[in-house]
Amino acid sequence: MTEAGAAAGRVDAAGTAAAPARIGDLLVVRSRDELAAALSRMPRPLGLVPTMGWLHAGHRSLIARAREECATVAVSIFVNPRQFTISADLARYPRSEARDLAICGEERADLVWAPGLDDVYPPGFDTTVGVGRVAQPLEGAARPGHFEGVATVVAILFGLVRPDRAYFGMKDAQQLRVIARMATDLALTTVVACATVREPDGLAMSSRNVHLSPAQRAAAPVLHRALEAGRRRWESGERDAGAIRDAVRAVLATEPLAVMEYVSLADDTTLVELERVDGPALLSLAVRFGTTRLIDNEALA
Ligand code: AMP
């Protein structure tokens, strides 16, 4: 049995679903039926924190916020194949369920849903969520199909868990907008946006940081420094979007290990690129260090 399987009720060798596992006060469920049974006994309001596991302080902050605001806190842990556009990325996505469950317990979550593939996508699965304009630029352009995959799995989560509130990080700024739009348009739930948690040197926490070599890790805070340089230009009164983007690019260019993919300064709501910054805007970037791709952003508002 794997480390994860040993931690909580997996499907056993005969293929029968083991009973839900309790780790301290935390209930861990696998199947849709187990989830429904557990939820029916839990008080409302219910807050949901969707994750792909390999939990860090960013995820902790979402769970802690849900804990403050909700009678029941549910965390989902599922590495969603449909949102990966490069299969090697999916294969090397870091996983450690035992560690994740310990973190959920520490943050006083009530329930973890850690489903298998078939629990999320039933046999014959044939329905996807179409995403609109806000999903097209930036990450949507760089990773075709990514947001359809995200929106589809999140819609399934919302359908099964029926959360009163769902917590998402501003670290993934475009994802937050895509999900918030979907939640409003399809009348699904209330989406709560949570601030980005950073390492002391400014690097945004991310499950992908584990893939950085020591030299790449040392270089990676350049993302935040570059965004800060852009913010300072804006704070000093610059309103020409091109000049602000150039300030960001100039800082990125000082770091030889950083390969810039895009620097964007876009309308905060629509994510359409700006010529002038006359209202709330989102400054965002994607940078590669070897095969590891990092994103970060800063709201100018
Ligand atoms: P993931 O497990 O990467 O899919 O992330 C699950 C949730 O945690 C998403 O809503 C992310 O935006 C959020 N998240 C990831 N990293 C951070 C961070 N550094 N600060 C705050 N939230 C984060």
PDB file of C-alpha atoms in Angstrom, residues 46-149:
ATOM      1  CA  LEU A  46     -19.854  25.124   4.687  1.00  0.00           C
ATOM      2  CA  GLY A  47     -16.607  26.455   3.240  1.00  0.00           C
ATOM      3  CA  LEU A  48     -14.734  24.552   0.518  1.00  0.00           C
ATOM      4  CA  VAL A  49     -11.017  24.874  -0.227  1.00  0.00           C
ATOM      5  CA  PRO A  50     -10.212  23.116  -3.529  1.00  0.00           C
ATOM      6  CA  THR A  51      -6.553  22.059  -3.852  1.00  0.00           C
ATOM      7  CA  MET A  52      -4.265  19.761  -5.786  1.00  0.00           C
ATOM      8  CA  GLY A  53      -2.389  18.788  -2.628  1.00  0.00           C
ATOM      9  CA  TRP A  54       1.280  19.264  -1.702  1.00  0.00           C
ATOM     10  CA  LEU A  55      -0.103  21.799   0.726  1.00  0.00           C
ATOM     11  CA  HIS A  56       1.905  24.815   1.861  1.00  0.00           C
ATOM     12  CA  ALA A  57       1.331  28.020   3.786  1.00  0.00           C
ATOM     13  CA  GLY A  58      -0.746  29.471   0.936  1.00  0.00           C
ATOM     14  CA  HIS A  59      -3.233  26.623   1.219  1.00  0.00           C
ATOM     15  CA  ARG A  60      -3.117  26.905   4.997  1.00  0.00           C
ATOM     16  CA  SER A  61      -4.206  30.535   4.769  1.00  0.00           C
ATOM     17  CA  LEU A  62      -7.253  29.542   2.694  1.00  0.00           C
ATOM     18  CA  ILE A  63      -8.225  26.831   5.185  1.00  0.00           C
ATOM     19  CA  ALA A  64      -7.692  29.239   8.097  1.00  0.00           C
ATOM     20  CA  ARG A  65      -9.905  31.856   6.437  1.00  0.00           C
ATOM     21  CA  ALA A  66     -12.623  29.259   5.854  1.00  0.00           C
ATOM     22  CA  ARG A  67     -12.260  28.156   9.485  1.00  0.00           C
ATOM     23  CA  GLU A  68     -12.905  31.741  10.644  1.00  0.00           C
ATOM     24  CA  GLU A  69     -16.003  32.123   8.494  1.00  0.00           C
ATOM     25  CA  CYS A  70     -17.691  28.705   8.320  1.00  0.00           C
ATOM     26  CA  ALA A  71     -19.148  26.094  10.671  1.00  0.00           C
ATOM     27  CA  THR A  72     -17.766  23.318   8.464  1.00  0.00           C
ATOM     28  CA  VAL A  73     -14.521  23.396   6.459  1.00  0.00           C
ATOM     29  CA  ALA A  74     -14.010  20.911   3.632  1.00  0.00           C
ATOM     30  CA  VAL A  75     -10.754  20.580   1.669  1.00  0.00           C
ATOM     31  CA  SER A  76     -10.562  18.691  -1.596  1.00  0.00           C
ATOM     32  CA  ILE A  77      -7.284  17.151  -2.712  1.00  0.00           C
ATOM     33  CA  PHE A  78      -7.288  16.070  -6.335  1.00  0.00           C
ATOM     34  CA  VAL A  79      -4.610  16.440  -8.996  1.00  0.00           C
ATOM     35  CA  ASN A  80      -6.878  17.114 -11.940  1.00  0.00           C
ATOM     36  CA  PRO A  81      -5.504  15.606 -15.168  1.00  0.00           C
ATOM     37  CA  ARG A  82      -7.889  17.682 -17.304  1.00  0.00           C
ATOM     38  CA  GLN A  83      -6.176  20.959 -16.464  1.00  0.00           C
ATOM     39  CA  PHE A  84      -2.660  19.841 -17.372  1.00  0.00           C
ATOM     40  CA  THR A  85      -1.759  20.692 -20.940  1.00  0.00           C
ATOM     41  CA  ILE A  86       1.627  18.946 -20.798  1.00  0.00           C
ATOM     42  CA  SER A  87       1.503  15.337 -19.593  1.00  0.00           C
ATOM     43  CA  ALA A  88       5.043  15.481 -18.145  1.00  0.00           C
ATOM     44  CA  ASP A  89       3.815  18.252 -15.834  1.00  0.00           C
ATOM     45  CA  LEU A  90       1.061  16.004 -14.510  1.00  0.00           C
ATOM     46  CA  ALA A  91       3.438  13.072 -14.039  1.00  0.00           C
ATOM     47  CA  ARG A  92       5.862  15.099 -11.941  1.00  0.00           C
ATOM     48  CA  TYR A  93       3.290  17.045  -9.924  1.00  0.00           C
ATOM     49  CA  PRO A  94       4.382  16.566  -6.271  1.00  0.00           C
ATOM     50  CA  ARG A  95       2.144  14.426  -4.067  1.00  0.00           C
ATOM     51  CA  SER A  96       2.181  13.425  -0.415  1.00  0.00           C
ATOM     52  CA  GLU A  97      -1.246  12.699   0.930  1.00  0.00           C
ATOM     53  CA  ALA A  98      -0.143  11.774   4.451  1.00  0.00           C
ATOM     54  CA  ARG A  99       1.566  15.150   4.839  1.00  0.00           C
ATOM     55  CA  ASP A 100      -1.420  16.974   3.336  1.00  0.00           C
ATOM     56  CA  LEU A 101      -3.833  15.296   5.738  1.00  0.00           C
ATOM     57  CA  ALA A 102      -1.640  16.267   8.681  1.00  0.00           C
ATOM     58  CA  ILE A 103      -1.732  19.898   7.521  1.00  0.00           C
ATOM     59  CA  CYS A 104      -5.519  19.821   7.117  1.00  0.00           C
ATOM     60  CA  GLY A 105      -5.743  18.472  10.670  1.00  0.00           C
ATOM     61  CA  GLU A 106      -3.454  21.197  11.984  1.00  0.00           C
ATOM     62  CA  GLU A 107      -5.606  23.847  10.322  1.00  0.00           C
ATOM     63  CA  ARG A 108      -8.695  22.253  11.898  1.00  0.00           C
ATOM     64  CA  ALA A 109     -10.488  21.310   8.697  1.00  0.00           C
ATOM     65  CA  ASP A 110     -13.447  19.002   9.317  1.00  0.00           C
ATOM     66  CA  LEU A 111     -13.439  17.000   6.119  1.00  0.00           C
ATOM     67  CA  VAL A 112     -11.027  16.080   3.339  1.00  0.00           C
ATOM     68  CA  TRP A 113     -12.338  14.731   0.071  1.00  0.00           C
ATOM     69  CA  ALA A 114      -9.491  12.869  -1.621  1.00  0.00           C
ATOM     70  CA  PRO A 115     -11.209  11.128  -4.520  1.00  0.00           C
ATOM     71  CA  GLY A 116      -9.883   8.796  -7.146  1.00  0.00           C
ATOM     72  CA  LEU A 117     -10.222   9.643 -10.835  1.00  0.00           C
ATOM     73  CA  ASP A 118     -13.515   7.744 -11.241  1.00  0.00           C
ATOM     74  CA  ASP A 119     -15.043   9.441  -8.194  1.00  0.00           C
ATOM     75  CA  VAL A 120     -14.596  12.785  -9.929  1.00  0.00           C
ATOM     76  CA  TYR A 121     -15.203  11.702 -13.528  1.00  0.00           C
ATOM     77  CA  PRO A 122     -17.782   8.918 -13.630  1.00  0.00           C
ATOM     78  CA  PRO A 123     -17.556   6.313 -16.413  1.00  0.00           C
ATOM     79  CA  GLY A 124     -18.808   7.795 -19.669  1.00  0.00           C
ATOM     80  CA  PHE A 125     -18.004  11.347 -18.542  1.00  0.00           C
ATOM     81  CA  ASP A 126     -18.937  13.608 -21.442  1.00  0.00           C
ATOM     82  CA  THR A 127     -19.653  17.139 -20.202  1.00  0.00           C
ATOM     83  CA  THR A 128     -17.314  20.110 -19.870  1.00  0.00           C
ATOM     84  CA  VAL A 129     -17.735  23.741 -18.856  1.00  0.00           C
ATOM     85  CA  GLY A 130     -17.117  26.286 -21.603  1.00  0.00           C
ATOM     86  CA  VAL A 131     -15.193  29.292 -20.357  1.00  0.00           C
ATOM     87  CA  GLY A 132     -15.559  32.787 -21.764  1.00  0.00           C
ATOM     88  CA  ARG A 133     -13.524  35.852 -22.606  1.00  0.00           C
ATOM     89  CA  VAL A 134     -11.696  36.237 -19.294  1.00  0.00           C
ATOM     90  CA  ALA A 135     -10.190  32.763 -19.806  1.00  0.00           C
ATOM     91  CA  GLN A 136      -8.730  33.544 -23.238  1.00  0.00           C
ATOM     92  CA  PRO A 137      -5.573  35.677 -22.702  1.00  0.00           C
ATOM     93  CA  LEU A 138      -2.487  35.033 -20.528  1.00  0.00           C
ATOM     94  CA  GLU A 139      -2.628  31.542 -18.995  1.00  0.00           C
ATOM     95  CA  GLY A 140      -5.483  30.617 -21.319  1.00  0.00           C
ATOM     96  CA  ALA A 141      -3.367  31.486 -24.359  1.00  0.00           C
ATOM     97  CA  ALA A 142      -0.238  29.827 -22.960  1.00  0.00           C
ATOM     98  CA  ARG A 143      -2.061  26.648 -21.893  1.00  0.00           C
ATOM     99  CA  PRO A 144      -4.945  25.942 -24.299  1.00  0.00           C
ATOM    100  CA  GLY A 145      -7.707  23.940 -22.594  1.00  0.00           C
ATOM    101  CA  HIS A 146      -6.342  24.615 -19.105  1.00  0.00           C
ATOM    102  CA  PHE A 147      -9.237  26.735 -17.866  1.00  0.00           C
ATOM    103  CA  GLU A 148     -11.876  24.437 -19.360  1.00  0.00           C
ATOM    104  CA  GLY A 149     -10.267  21.714 -17.274  1.00  0.00           C
TER     105      GLY A 149
END
